[in-house]
Amino acid sequence: MDRYIKLAYESIEYYLKNRKPLSVYDDYFRDKNRGIIVRIENKGRLKGQSGSIYPTRKDMGLDIINEAINAGFFSYTFMPITEENLLDHEICVYEFTDVKKIKYIEDFKAYDGICITFNEEVFIFYRKDFKSDMEMFESAIKEANLDSWDVFLIEKFKVKVHKNN
């Protein structure tokens, strides 16, 4: 199992037993600081998603631990996670790097996606889901409900996706 996914599962399991975040984890994560989003699904249904394209804590390990707990326990979309059903849940960890602000979609180049922030809402789009950069941008503008006079932030990023296998 991928070490990112393993840490997310261990975090949830520890939280189930102790009702507090895991404090001992692999040193591999301690010297890295990247944006992390943890997504948890059960049979294709979203249980929860939490995180940011930017680092929010001292190191990546703490981001994974806390975002896994947030996604697993503070989203009341359906049946709660228990020790018995934990392994029925699929966890995906998105690791964001090289986040940069851009002014024009032409500045996108060889990146994996864009993030649009508007009115304190965040919209994330992945290049692989679209035929072209312009199609991705047009979809983002539509979903964020932006008009030509709106002020918004657009950032490009690279992402590595860690999944259960």
PDB file of C-alpha atoms in Angstrom:
ATOM      1  CA  MET A   1       0.000   0.000   0.000  1.00  0.00           C
ATOM      2  CA  ASP A   2       1.235   3.503  -0.875  1.00  0.00           C
ATOM      3  CA  ARG A   3       2.683   5.230   2.229  1.00  0.00           C
ATOM      4  CA  TYR A   4       0.350   8.239   1.791  1.00  0.00           C
ATOM      5  CA  ILE A   5      -2.732   6.017   1.777  1.00  0.00           C
ATOM      6  CA  LYS A   6      -1.347   3.947   4.654  1.00  0.00           C
ATOM      7  CA  LEU A   7      -0.898   7.092   6.775  1.00  0.00           C
ATOM      8  CA  ALA A   8      -4.446   8.244   5.980  1.00  0.00           C
ATOM      9  CA  TYR A   9      -5.916   4.862   7.030  1.00  0.00           C
ATOM     10  CA  GLU A  10      -3.742   4.762  10.167  1.00  0.00           C
ATOM     11  CA  SER A  11      -4.915   8.283  11.047  1.00  0.00           C
ATOM     12  CA  ILE A  12      -8.571   7.326  10.808  1.00  0.00           C
ATOM     13  CA  GLU A  13      -8.046   4.085  12.696  1.00  0.00           C
ATOM     14  CA  TYR A  14      -6.143   5.882  15.475  1.00  0.00           C
ATOM     15  CA  TYR A  15      -8.841   8.558  15.678  1.00  0.00           C
ATOM     16  CA  LEU A  16     -11.547   5.895  15.963  1.00  0.00           C
ATOM     17  CA  LYS A  17      -9.769   4.343  18.959  1.00  0.00           C
ATOM     18  CA  ASN A  18      -8.409   7.459  20.706  1.00  0.00           C
ATOM     19  CA  ARG A  19     -10.523  10.423  19.541  1.00  0.00           C
ATOM     20  CA  LYS A  20      -7.387  12.450  18.874  1.00  0.00           C
ATOM     21  CA  PRO A  21      -4.986  12.805  15.932  1.00  0.00           C
ATOM     22  CA  LEU A  22      -2.093  10.428  15.405  1.00  0.00           C
ATOM     23  CA  SER A  23       1.187  11.971  16.627  1.00  0.00           C
ATOM     24  CA  VAL A  24       3.758   9.336  15.614  1.00  0.00           C
ATOM     25  CA  TYR A  25       4.253   8.834  11.877  1.00  0.00           C
ATOM     26  CA  ASP A  26       6.863   8.049   9.218  1.00  0.00           C
ATOM     27  CA  ASP A  27       9.782  10.531   9.153  1.00  0.00           C
ATOM     28  CA  TYR A  28       9.473  10.535   5.346  1.00  0.00           C
ATOM     29  CA  PHE A  29       6.677  13.108   5.686  1.00  0.00           C
ATOM     30  CA  ARG A  30       8.394  15.373   8.218  1.00  0.00           C
ATOM     31  CA  ASP A  31      10.750  17.167   5.833  1.00  0.00           C
ATOM     32  CA  LYS A  32       8.151  17.728   3.108  1.00  0.00           C
ATOM     33  CA  ASN A  33       5.592  20.489   2.879  1.00  0.00           C
ATOM     34  CA  ARG A  34       3.040  20.260   0.077  1.00  0.00           C
ATOM     35  CA  GLY A  35      -0.629  20.899  -0.469  1.00  0.00           C
ATOM     36  CA  ILE A  36      -2.771  17.886   0.423  1.00  0.00           C
ATOM     37  CA  ILE A  37      -6.381  16.992  -0.285  1.00  0.00           C
ATOM     38  CA  VAL A  38      -7.781  13.743   1.111  1.00  0.00           C
ATOM     39  CA  ARG A  39     -10.875  12.277  -0.541  1.00  0.00           C
ATOM     40  CA  ILE A  40     -12.794   9.343   0.953  1.00  0.00           C
ATOM     41  CA  GLU A  41     -15.421   7.324  -0.932  1.00  0.00           C
ATOM     42  CA  ASN A  42     -17.496   4.258  -0.187  1.00  0.00           C
ATOM     43  CA  LYS A  43     -18.749   2.285  -3.203  1.00  0.00           C
ATOM     44  CA  GLY A  44     -18.446   5.359  -5.421  1.00  0.00           C
ATOM     45  CA  ARG A  45     -20.239   7.699  -2.999  1.00  0.00           C
ATOM     46  CA  LEU A  46     -18.302  10.621  -1.593  1.00  0.00           C
ATOM     47  CA  LYS A  47     -17.908  10.363   2.182  1.00  0.00           C
ATOM     48  CA  GLY A  48     -15.821  13.479   2.528  1.00  0.00           C
ATOM     49  CA  GLN A  49     -13.069  15.615   1.084  1.00  0.00           C
ATOM     50  CA  SER A  50     -10.771  18.021   2.897  1.00  0.00           C
ATOM     51  CA  GLY A  51      -7.573  19.914   2.262  1.00  0.00           C
ATOM     52  CA  SER A  52      -5.876  22.627   0.269  1.00  0.00           C
ATOM     53  CA  ILE A  53      -3.558  22.983  -2.715  1.00  0.00           C
ATOM     54  CA  TYR A  54      -1.254  24.781  -0.266  1.00  0.00           C
ATOM     55  CA  PRO A  55       0.449  23.323   2.815  1.00  0.00           C
ATOM     56  CA  THR A  56      -1.482  24.245   5.968  1.00  0.00           C
ATOM     57  CA  ARG A  57       0.556  22.635   8.742  1.00  0.00           C
ATOM     58  CA  LYS A  58       4.177  22.167   9.823  1.00  0.00           C
ATOM     59  CA  ASP A  59       4.729  19.183   7.501  1.00  0.00           C
ATOM     60  CA  MET A  60       2.968  16.974   4.994  1.00  0.00           C
ATOM     61  CA  GLY A  61       2.389  14.192   7.532  1.00  0.00           C
ATOM     62  CA  LEU A  62       0.307  16.489   9.731  1.00  0.00           C
ATOM     63  CA  ASP A  63      -1.671  17.633   6.684  1.00  0.00           C
ATOM     64  CA  ILE A  64      -2.473  14.032   5.701  1.00  0.00           C
ATOM     65  CA  ILE A  65      -3.412  13.068   9.269  1.00  0.00           C
ATOM     66  CA  ASN A  66      -5.691  16.028   9.877  1.00  0.00           C
ATOM     67  CA  GLU A  67      -7.298  16.104   6.432  1.00  0.00           C
ATOM     68  CA  ALA A  68      -8.050  12.357   6.635  1.00  0.00           C
ATOM     69  CA  ILE A  69      -9.795  12.934   9.971  1.00  0.00           C
ATOM     70  CA  ASN A  70     -11.689  15.946   8.603  1.00  0.00           C
ATOM     71  CA  ALA A  71     -12.835  14.050   5.508  1.00  0.00           C
ATOM     72  CA  GLY A  72     -13.738  10.936   7.463  1.00  0.00           C
ATOM     73  CA  PHE A  73     -15.512  12.347  10.489  1.00  0.00           C
ATOM     74  CA  PHE A  74     -16.659  15.894   9.880  1.00  0.00           C
ATOM     75  CA  SER A  75     -18.686  15.246   6.760  1.00  0.00           C
ATOM     76  CA  TYR A  76     -22.081  13.805   7.539  1.00  0.00           C
ATOM     77  CA  THR A  77     -22.998  12.664   4.052  1.00  0.00           C
ATOM     78  CA  PHE A  78     -23.894   9.092   5.021  1.00  0.00           C
ATOM     79  CA  MET A  79     -23.054   6.198   7.345  1.00  0.00           C
ATOM     80  CA  PRO A  80     -20.153   6.938   9.713  1.00  0.00           C
ATOM     81  CA  ILE A  81     -16.761   5.253   9.462  1.00  0.00           C
ATOM     82  CA  THR A  82     -16.255   2.528  12.073  1.00  0.00           C
ATOM     83  CA  GLU A  83     -13.462   0.043  12.787  1.00  0.00           C
ATOM     84  CA  GLU A  84     -15.589  -2.615  11.073  1.00  0.00           C
ATOM     85  CA  ASN A  85     -16.183  -0.684   7.836  1.00  0.00           C
ATOM     86  CA  LEU A  86     -12.952   1.332   7.576  1.00  0.00           C
ATOM     87  CA  LEU A  87     -11.452  -0.864   4.851  1.00  0.00           C
ATOM     88  CA  ASP A  88     -14.677  -0.563   2.810  1.00  0.00           C
ATOM     89  CA  HIS A  89     -13.715   3.075   2.228  1.00  0.00           C
ATOM     90  CA  GLU A  90     -11.431   4.085  -0.621  1.00  0.00           C
ATOM     91  CA  ILE A  91      -8.977   6.850   0.177  1.00  0.00           C
ATOM     92  CA  CYS A  92      -7.273   9.067  -2.358  1.00  0.00           C
ATOM     93  CA  VAL A  93      -4.551  11.562  -1.400  1.00  0.00           C
ATOM     94  CA  TYR A  94      -3.797  14.409  -3.812  1.00  0.00           C
ATOM     95  CA  GLU A  95      -0.280  15.851  -3.389  1.00  0.00           C
ATOM     96  CA  PHE A  96       0.013  19.343  -4.911  1.00  0.00           C
ATOM     97  CA  THR A  97       3.304  20.926  -5.968  1.00  0.00           C
ATOM     98  CA  ASP A  98       4.527  23.846  -8.038  1.00  0.00           C
ATOM     99  CA  VAL A  99       1.431  26.004  -7.425  1.00  0.00           C
ATOM    100  CA  LYS A 100       1.689  29.309  -9.309  1.00  0.00           C
ATOM    101  CA  LYS A 101      -0.663  32.186  -9.997  1.00  0.00           C
ATOM    102  CA  ILE A 102      -1.416  32.824 -13.653  1.00  0.00           C
ATOM    103  CA  LYS A 103      -3.083  35.708 -15.436  1.00  0.00           C
ATOM    104  CA  TYR A 104      -4.009  34.022 -18.716  1.00  0.00           C
ATOM    105  CA  ILE A 105      -4.841  30.440 -19.640  1.00  0.00           C
ATOM    106  CA  GLU A 106      -2.070  30.672 -22.239  1.00  0.00           C
ATOM    107  CA  ASP A 107       0.364  30.641 -19.270  1.00  0.00           C
ATOM    108  CA  PHE A 108      -0.909  27.188 -18.240  1.00  0.00           C
ATOM    109  CA  LYS A 109       1.564  25.105 -20.301  1.00  0.00           C
ATOM    110  CA  ALA A 110       2.583  21.658 -18.921  1.00  0.00           C
ATOM    111  CA  TYR A 111       0.679  21.670 -15.633  1.00  0.00           C
ATOM    112  CA  ASP A 112      -1.922  19.229 -14.299  1.00  0.00           C
ATOM    113  CA  GLY A 113      -4.777  21.547 -13.400  1.00  0.00           C
ATOM    114  CA  ILE A 114      -6.125  24.902 -12.338  1.00  0.00           C
ATOM    115  CA  CYS A 115      -7.697  26.224  -9.175  1.00  0.00           C
ATOM    116  CA  ILE A 116     -10.064  29.181  -9.296  1.00  0.00           C
ATOM    117  CA  THR A 117     -10.846  31.080  -6.105  1.00  0.00           C
ATOM    118  CA  PHE A 118     -13.851  33.398  -6.191  1.00  0.00           C
ATOM    119  CA  ASN A 119     -16.015  34.705  -3.335  1.00  0.00           C
ATOM    120  CA  GLU A 120     -14.148  32.468  -0.861  1.00  0.00           C
ATOM    121  CA  GLU A 121     -15.082  29.351  -2.863  1.00  0.00           C
ATOM    122  CA  VAL A 122     -12.471  27.098  -4.440  1.00  0.00           C
ATOM    123  CA  PHE A 123     -12.957  25.260  -7.738  1.00  0.00           C
ATOM    124  CA  ILE A 124     -10.383  22.681  -8.873  1.00  0.00           C
ATOM    125  CA  PHE A 125     -10.140  21.299 -12.406  1.00  0.00           C
ATOM    126  CA  TYR A 126      -7.779  18.649 -13.742  1.00  0.00           C
ATOM    127  CA  ARG A 127      -6.338  18.907 -17.266  1.00  0.00           C
ATOM    128  CA  LYS A 128      -6.831  15.164 -17.902  1.00  0.00           C
ATOM    129  CA  ASP A 129     -10.632  15.639 -17.766  1.00  0.00           C
ATOM    130  CA  PHE A 130     -10.703  17.979 -20.795  1.00  0.00           C
ATOM    131  CA  LYS A 131      -9.705  17.924 -24.458  1.00  0.00           C
ATOM    132  CA  SER A 132      -7.888  21.269 -24.266  1.00  0.00           C
ATOM    133  CA  ASP A 133      -6.693  23.900 -21.840  1.00  0.00           C
ATOM    134  CA  MET A 134      -9.325  26.312 -23.164  1.00  0.00           C
ATOM    135  CA  GLU A 135     -12.122  23.775 -22.616  1.00  0.00           C
ATOM    136  CA  MET A 136     -10.924  23.321 -19.025  1.00  0.00           C
ATOM    137  CA  PHE A 137     -10.830  27.087 -18.487  1.00  0.00           C
ATOM    138  CA  GLU A 138     -14.286  27.636 -20.012  1.00  0.00           C
ATOM    139  CA  SER A 139     -15.751  24.910 -17.807  1.00  0.00           C
ATOM    140  CA  ALA A 140     -14.088  26.461 -14.747  1.00  0.00           C
ATOM    141  CA  ILE A 141     -15.501  29.912 -15.578  1.00  0.00           C
ATOM    142  CA  LYS A 142     -18.975  28.431 -16.020  1.00  0.00           C
ATOM    143  CA  GLU A 143     -18.906  26.352 -12.812  1.00  0.00           C
ATOM    144  CA  ALA A 144     -17.542  29.257 -10.747  1.00  0.00           C
ATOM    145  CA  ASN A 145     -20.277  31.462 -12.275  1.00  0.00           C
ATOM    146  CA  LEU A 146     -17.784  34.144 -13.269  1.00  0.00           C
ATOM    147  CA  ASP A 147     -18.522  37.178 -15.410  1.00  0.00           C
ATOM    148  CA  SER A 148     -15.979  39.321 -17.237  1.00  0.00           C
ATOM    149  CA  TRP A 149     -16.049  41.977 -14.487  1.00  0.00           C
ATOM    150  CA  ASP A 150     -15.541  39.539 -11.572  1.00  0.00           C
ATOM    151  CA  VAL A 151     -12.239  39.546  -9.705  1.00  0.00           C
ATOM    152  CA  PHE A 152     -10.916  36.035  -9.138  1.00  0.00           C
ATOM    153  CA  LEU A 153      -7.643  34.206  -8.584  1.00  0.00           C
ATOM    154  CA  ILE A 154      -6.466  31.476 -10.956  1.00  0.00           C
ATOM    155  CA  GLU A 155      -3.576  29.195 -10.092  1.00  0.00           C
ATOM    156  CA  LYS A 156      -1.980  26.304 -11.918  1.00  0.00           C
ATOM    157  CA  PHE A 157      -0.556  23.260 -10.182  1.00  0.00           C
ATOM    158  CA  LYS A 158       1.070  19.882 -10.575  1.00  0.00           C
ATOM    159  CA  VAL A 159      -0.485  16.978  -8.704  1.00  0.00           C
ATOM    160  CA  LYS A 160       0.420  13.412  -7.848  1.00  0.00           C
ATOM    161  CA  VAL A 161      -2.535  11.183  -7.006  1.00  0.00           C
ATOM    162  CA  HIS A 162      -2.067   8.438  -4.419  1.00  0.00           C
ATOM    163  CA  LYS A 163      -4.803   5.751  -4.489  1.00  0.00           C
ATOM    164  CA  ASN A 164      -5.635   2.401  -2.916  1.00  0.00           C
ATOM    165  CA  ASN A 165      -4.507  -0.383  -5.200  1.00  0.00           C
TER     166      ASN A 165
END
